[in-house]
Amino acid sequence: MTIQKQKNLRKQVAPFEKAVMKDSIRQLINTFLPFFTLWFLAYESLSISYFLAFPLTVIAAGFLVRIFIIFHDCCHYSFFKSRQHNKILGTITGVLTMFPYSQWGHSHAIHHATSSNLDKRGTGDIWVLTVTEYKEASIWKKIAYRIYRNPFIMFGVGPIYVFLITNRFNQKNAKKQERMNTYLTNVLIVALAAATCWLVGWQAFLLIQGPIFFISGSIGIWLFYVQHQFEDSYFEEDEHWDYVKAAVEGSSFYKLPKLLQWLTGNIGFHHVHHLSPRVPNYKLEAVHQHTQPLQNVPTITLATSLRSLRFRLWDEENKMFVSFKEIKTRSAATKASRISSQTKAEL
């Protein structure tokens, strides 16, 4: 894509980079009201049977993902026109989703600025090693990486580790405002949990909030994972890295069924979001539909996205994700070829 085409693409997207108050308010209503209603109905259902309450917590988890997308927009100052309003709502939704607004907003901004850049990985993204890096790594680093990339760890232990540990502490170089926001978020989370336990009892709280927390967390990590971990993604060293290419080619279009697309706040149009984070989530689909170049991007579906579970390493030579098994098979074939060549030479 030429520089002129990139400029034209950004120009086409620019008109959508404005929040619309009535649309933002509408989304708040159709997200928060169902979530709290489902939470209340799940609590009332406990007196009948947990088998009646549990399905309600599963649906509520979907709405908590939607609340996170609102939080995510606030971090980009795209949900409201006012930065102050974004900060206030971002902190509130951060309490509900257990994410500190300032801390996560800072690391996520770095993620956007360095996404798919092989020389600037490590902040706000999934841990990715190249084939060469993995081969040269120590045995302990290889073990740690394999554990990290294991689906049961990433999507099972991952939500618990991120929400209860990582999100509760500031980075060493965090500024005062960021630190204070994290402290405030932690205090409000404890206060909200304590108040809810006082109202409904700690057992009911855990039976309802536990599944909501775990399911929504697993979905969130899955969405973040699959939006950048697909076979023919884009990764380049800094000198060759390009922001627009990283957005359009390194972020997937996750084509979900309409209901799931709605629940996940259109975040499947991730290529649009990375191209312009200032576009509110409720405008992402419109940008995709009205911008022709964005319709020719890597597209994955629920079925094809499952293939990403086997992707482990980035193959710099072939520009694609590969599995550990593929690397092992390739190494064995190379070794066999080398031995064969040596044998022929000796003969």
Coordinates of C-alpha atoms in Angstrom, one line a residue:
M1 CA 0.0 0.0 0.0
T2 CA 1.5 3.3 -1.1
I3 CA 1.8 6.3 1.1
Q4 CA -0.9 8.1 -0.9
K5 CA -3.3 5.2 -0.5
Q6 CA -2.6 5.2 3.2
K7 CA -3.4 8.9 3.4
N8 CA -6.6 8.4 1.4
L9 CA -7.6 5.5 3.7
R10 CA -7.1 7.6 6.8
K11 CA -9.1 10.4 5.2
Q12 CA -12.1 8.1 4.5
V13 CA -12.1 6.9 8.1
A14 CA -11.8 10.4 9.6
P15 CA -15.5 11.4 9.4
F16 CA -16.4 8.5 11.7
E17 CA -14.0 9.6 14.5
K18 CA -16.6 11.4 16.5
A19 CA -18.8 10.2 19.4
V20 CA -22.5 10.7 19.1
M21 CA -24.0 11.4 22.6
K22 CA -27.4 9.8 21.9
D23 CA -25.7 6.6 20.6
S24 CA -23.4 6.5 23.6
I25 CA -26.3 6.9 26.0
R26 CA -28.3 4.3 24.2
Q27 CA -25.4 1.8 24.5
L28 CA -25.1 2.5 28.2
I29 CA -28.8 1.7 28.7
N30 CA -28.9 -1.4 26.6
T31 CA -25.7 -2.7 28.3
F32 CA -26.0 -1.8 32.0
L33 CA -29.7 -2.4 32.4
P34 CA -29.6 -6.0 31.1
F35 CA -26.4 -6.8 33.1
F36 CA -27.8 -5.7 36.4
T37 CA -31.2 -7.3 35.7
L38 CA -29.6 -10.6 34.8
W39 CA -27.5 -10.4 38.0
F40 CA -30.6 -9.8 40.1
L41 CA -32.6 -12.6 38.4
A42 CA -29.7 -15.0 38.9
Y43 CA -29.7 -14.1 42.6
E44 CA -33.5 -14.7 42.8
S45 CA -33.1 -18.0 41.0
L46 CA -30.7 -19.3 43.6
S47 CA -33.7 -20.0 45.9
I48 CA -35.1 -22.3 43.2
S49 CA -32.0 -24.0 41.7
Y50 CA -28.5 -23.1 40.8
F51 CA -29.1 -24.8 37.4
L52 CA -31.6 -22.0 36.7
A53 CA -29.2 -19.3 38.0
F54 CA -26.1 -20.4 36.1
P55 CA -27.4 -19.9 32.5
L56 CA -28.3 -16.3 33.6
T57 CA -24.7 -15.7 34.8
V58 CA -23.4 -17.0 31.4
I59 CA -25.5 -14.4 29.6
A60 CA -24.5 -11.7 32.1
A61 CA -20.9 -12.5 31.4
G62 CA -21.6 -11.6 27.7
F63 CA -22.9 -8.2 28.9
L64 CA -19.8 -7.7 31.1
V65 CA -17.7 -8.1 28.0
R66 CA -19.8 -5.4 26.4
I67 CA -19.2 -3.2 29.4
F68 CA -15.5 -3.8 28.9
I69 CA -15.8 -2.6 25.3
I70 CA -17.3 0.7 26.7
F71 CA -14.4 0.9 29.1
H72 CA -12.0 0.2 26.2
D73 CA -13.5 3.1 24.2
C74 CA -13.2 5.4 27.2
C75 CA -9.5 4.6 27.4
H76 CA -9.2 5.8 23.8
Y77 CA -11.4 8.9 24.6
S78 CA -13.8 7.8 21.9
F79 CA -17.0 7.0 23.8
F80 CA -17.7 10.6 24.7
K81 CA -16.4 13.9 23.2
S82 CA -15.3 15.1 26.7
R83 CA -12.1 13.6 27.9
Q84 CA -13.3 14.1 31.5
H85 CA -16.5 12.2 30.9
N86 CA -14.4 9.4 29.4
K87 CA -12.2 9.3 32.5
I88 CA -15.2 9.2 34.9
L89 CA -17.1 6.5 33.0
G90 CA -13.8 4.6 32.3
T91 CA -13.1 4.5 36.0
I92 CA -16.6 3.2 36.8
T93 CA -16.5 0.5 34.1
G94 CA -13.0 -0.3 35.2
V95 CA -14.3 -1.1 38.7
L96 CA -17.0 -3.4 37.2
T97 CA -14.5 -5.2 34.9
M98 CA -11.6 -5.0 37.4
F99 CA -9.3 -3.0 35.2
P100 CA -7.6 0.2 36.4
Y101 CA -8.5 2.9 33.9
S102 CA -5.3 4.9 33.8
Q103 CA -2.9 1.9 34.0
W104 CA -4.6 -0.1 31.4
G105 CA -5.2 2.9 29.1
H106 CA -1.5 3.6 29.2
S107 CA -0.3 0.1 28.4
H108 CA -3.0 -0.3 25.7
A109 CA -1.9 2.9 24.0
I110 CA 1.6 1.4 23.8
H111 CA 0.1 -1.8 22.3
H112 CA -1.5 0.3 19.6
A113 CA 1.7 2.2 18.9
T114 CA 3.8 -1.0 18.7
S115 CA 1.4 -3.7 17.5
S116 CA 3.1 -6.2 15.2
N117 CA 6.5 -4.5 15.7
L118 CA 9.0 -7.2 16.4
D119 CA 11.5 -4.8 18.1
K120 CA 8.9 -3.2 20.4
R121 CA 7.0 -6.2 21.8
G122 CA 6.1 -6.7 25.4
T123 CA 3.7 -4.1 26.6
G124 CA -0.1 -4.7 26.5
D125 CA 0.1 -7.6 24.1
I126 CA 0.3 -11.4 24.0
W127 CA 3.8 -12.9 24.5
V128 CA 5.1 -13.9 21.0
L129 CA 8.5 -15.4 20.2
T130 CA 9.9 -15.9 16.7
V131 CA 11.1 -19.3 15.6
T132 CA 14.7 -18.1 15.9
E133 CA 14.2 -16.6 19.3
Y134 CA 12.6 -19.8 20.6
K135 CA 15.5 -22.0 19.2
E136 CA 18.1 -19.7 20.9
A137 CA 16.2 -19.5 24.2
S138 CA 17.2 -21.3 27.4
I139 CA 15.4 -24.4 28.4
W140 CA 13.7 -22.5 31.2
K141 CA 12.4 -19.8 28.9
K142 CA 11.1 -22.4 26.5
I143 CA 9.3 -24.1 29.3
A144 CA 7.8 -20.8 30.5
Y145 CA 6.7 -19.9 27.0
R146 CA 5.1 -23.3 26.4
I147 CA 3.2 -23.0 29.7
Y148 CA 2.1 -19.5 28.8
R149 CA 0.9 -20.5 25.3
N150 CA -1.0 -23.5 26.6
P151 CA -4.8 -22.8 26.0
F152 CA -5.7 -24.1 29.4
I153 CA -3.3 -21.7 31.1
M154 CA -4.0 -18.7 28.8
F155 CA -7.8 -18.9 28.9
G156 CA -8.2 -20.7 32.2
V157 CA -5.6 -19.3 34.6
G158 CA -5.1 -16.2 32.5
P159 CA -8.3 -14.3 33.7
I160 CA -7.6 -15.0 37.3
Y161 CA -3.9 -13.9 37.1
V162 CA -4.7 -10.8 35.1
F163 CA -7.7 -9.6 37.1
L164 CA -6.6 -10.5 40.6
I165 CA -2.9 -9.9 40.4
T166 CA -1.6 -8.0 37.4
N167 CA -4.4 -5.3 37.4
R168 CA -4.0 -4.7 41.1
F169 CA -0.5 -3.4 41.1
N170 CA 1.1 -0.4 39.4
Q171 CA 4.2 -0.5 37.1
K172 CA 7.4 0.8 38.6
N173 CA 7.5 3.8 36.3
A174 CA 3.9 4.7 36.7
K175 CA 3.1 8.4 37.2
K176 CA 1.3 9.6 40.3
Q177 CA -2.1 10.1 38.6
E178 CA -1.9 6.5 37.2
R179 CA -1.0 5.1 40.7
M180 CA -3.8 7.0 42.4
N181 CA -6.3 5.7 39.9
T182 CA -5.2 2.1 40.5
Y183 CA -5.5 2.6 44.2
L184 CA -9.0 4.2 43.8
T185 CA -10.1 1.3 41.6
N186 CA -8.9 -1.3 44.1
V187 CA -10.7 0.4 47.0
L188 CA -13.9 0.7 45.0
I189 CA -13.7 -2.9 43.9
V190 CA -13.4 -4.1 47.5
A191 CA -16.1 -1.7 48.7
L192 CA -18.5 -2.9 45.9
A193 CA -17.8 -6.6 46.7
A194 CA -18.2 -6.0 50.4
A195 CA -21.5 -4.1 49.9
T196 CA -22.9 -6.8 47.6
C197 CA -21.9 -9.6 50.1
W198 CA -23.6 -7.7 52.8
L199 CA -26.8 -7.4 50.8
V200 CA -27.0 -11.0 49.3
G201 CA -24.4 -13.0 51.3
W202 CA -20.9 -14.0 50.3
Q203 CA -22.0 -17.4 49.1
A204 CA -24.5 -16.0 46.7
F205 CA -22.0 -13.4 45.6
L206 CA -19.4 -16.0 44.7
L207 CA -22.0 -18.3 43.0
I208 CA -23.1 -15.5 40.7
Q209 CA -20.1 -13.2 40.3
G210 CA -17.6 -16.1 40.1
P211 CA -18.9 -17.5 36.8
I212 CA -19.5 -14.0 35.4
F213 CA -15.9 -13.0 36.2
F214 CA -14.3 -16.2 34.8
I215 CA -16.4 -16.5 31.6
S216 CA -16.1 -12.9 30.6
G217 CA -12.4 -12.9 31.4
S218 CA -11.8 -16.0 29.2
I219 CA -13.9 -14.5 26.4
G220 CA -11.9 -11.2 26.7
I221 CA -8.5 -12.9 26.5
W222 CA -9.7 -15.1 23.6
L223 CA -10.9 -12.0 21.6
F224 CA -7.6 -10.2 22.3
Y225 CA -5.6 -13.4 21.3
V226 CA -7.4 -14.2 18.1
Q227 CA -7.4 -10.6 16.8
H228 CA -3.6 -10.7 16.3
Q229 CA -2.8 -14.4 16.3
F230 CA -3.9 -15.7 12.9
E231 CA -1.8 -17.6 10.3
D232 CA -0.9 -14.9 7.8
S233 CA -0.7 -12.0 10.2
Y234 CA 1.7 -9.1 9.9
F235 CA 4.9 -8.7 12.0
E236 CA 8.0 -6.7 11.0
E237 CA 11.2 -5.3 12.5
D238 CA 11.0 -1.7 13.4
E239 CA 12.8 -0.4 10.2
H240 CA 10.2 -2.1 8.0
W241 CA 7.2 -1.7 10.3
D242 CA 4.3 0.4 9.1
Y243 CA 1.4 1.6 11.3
V244 CA -1.3 1.3 8.6
K245 CA -0.1 -2.2 7.5
A246 CA 0.0 -3.3 11.1
A247 CA -3.6 -2.2 11.6
V248 CA -5.0 -3.5 8.3
E249 CA -2.9 -6.7 7.9
G250 CA -1.9 -7.4 11.5
S251 CA -5.4 -7.1 13.0
S252 CA -8.1 -9.5 12.0
F253 CA -11.7 -9.0 10.9
Y254 CA -13.4 -11.5 13.2
K255 CA -16.7 -12.1 11.5
L256 CA -19.1 -13.1 14.2
P257 CA -22.8 -14.0 14.2
K258 CA -24.8 -10.8 14.7
L259 CA -25.7 -11.5 18.3
L260 CA -22.1 -12.2 19.3
Q261 CA -21.0 -9.2 17.3
W262 CA -23.4 -7.0 19.3
L263 CA -22.4 -8.5 22.7
T264 CA -18.7 -7.9 21.9
G265 CA -19.3 -4.3 20.9
N266 CA -18.2 -4.8 17.2
I267 CA -14.6 -5.4 18.4
G268 CA -14.4 -8.1 15.7
F269 CA -13.8 -5.2 13.3
H270 CA -10.4 -4.9 14.9
H271 CA -8.6 -3.8 11.8
V272 CA -10.8 -0.7 11.8
H273 CA -10.2 -0.1 15.5
H274 CA -6.4 -0.3 15.1
L275 CA -6.4 2.0 12.1
S276 CA -8.3 4.6 14.0
P277 CA -8.9 4.0 17.8
R278 CA -10.9 7.2 18.0
V279 CA -13.8 5.6 16.1
P280 CA -16.5 4.6 18.7
N281 CA -17.3 0.9 18.8
Y282 CA -20.8 1.5 17.5
K283 CA -19.4 3.0 14.3
L284 CA -16.8 0.3 13.5
E285 CA -19.1 -1.7 11.3
A286 CA -20.1 1.4 9.3
V287 CA -16.5 2.2 8.7
H288 CA -15.8 -1.3 7.4
Q289 CA -18.8 -1.2 5.1
H290 CA -18.2 2.2 3.7
T291 CA -14.4 1.9 3.2
Q292 CA -13.6 -0.5 0.3
P293 CA -9.9 -1.2 1.1
L294 CA -10.9 -2.3 4.6
Q295 CA -13.1 -5.0 3.2
N296 CA -10.1 -6.8 1.7
V297 CA -8.5 -7.7 5.0
P298 CA -7.7 -11.0 6.7
T299 CA -11.1 -12.4 7.7
I300 CA -11.7 -15.2 10.3
T301 CA -14.9 -16.8 11.5
L302 CA -15.8 -18.8 14.7
A303 CA -14.8 -22.0 12.9
T304 CA -11.5 -20.8 11.3
S305 CA -10.5 -18.9 14.5
L306 CA -10.1 -22.2 16.3
R307 CA -7.1 -23.0 14.2
S308 CA -5.2 -20.2 16.0
L309 CA -5.0 -22.4 19.1
R310 CA -2.2 -24.3 17.4
F311 CA -0.2 -21.2 16.5
R312 CA 2.8 -20.8 18.8
L313 CA 5.7 -19.0 17.1
W314 CA 6.1 -16.4 14.4
D315 CA 8.1 -17.7 11.4
E316 CA 10.0 -14.6 10.2
E317 CA 11.2 -16.3 7.1
N318 CA 7.8 -17.4 5.8
K319 CA 5.8 -14.6 7.4
M320 CA 3.3 -16.8 9.2
F321 CA 2.4 -18.4 12.6
V322 CA 3.5 -22.0 13.1
S323 CA 3.0 -24.6 15.7
F324 CA 5.7 -26.3 17.9
K325 CA 5.1 -29.5 16.0
E326 CA 5.8 -27.9 12.6
I327 CA 9.1 -26.5 13.9
K328 CA 10.0 -29.9 15.3
T329 CA 9.1 -31.6 12.0
R330 CA 11.0 -29.0 10.0
S331 CA 14.1 -29.4 12.2
A332 CA 14.0 -33.2 11.9
A333 CA 13.8 -32.9 8.1
T334 CA 16.7 -30.5 8.0
K335 CA 18.8 -32.7 10.1
A336 CA 17.9 -35.8 8.0
S337 CA 18.8 -33.9 4.9
R338 CA 22.1 -32.8 6.3
I339 CA 23.0 -36.4 7.3
S340 CA 22.0 -37.6 3.8
S341 CA 24.2 -35.0 2.2
Q342 CA 27.1 -35.9 4.4
T343 CA 26.6 -39.6 3.6
K344 CA 26.6 -39.0 -0.1
A345 CA 29.7 -36.9 0.2
E346 CA 31.5 -39.7 2.0
L347 CA 30.5 -42.2 -0.7

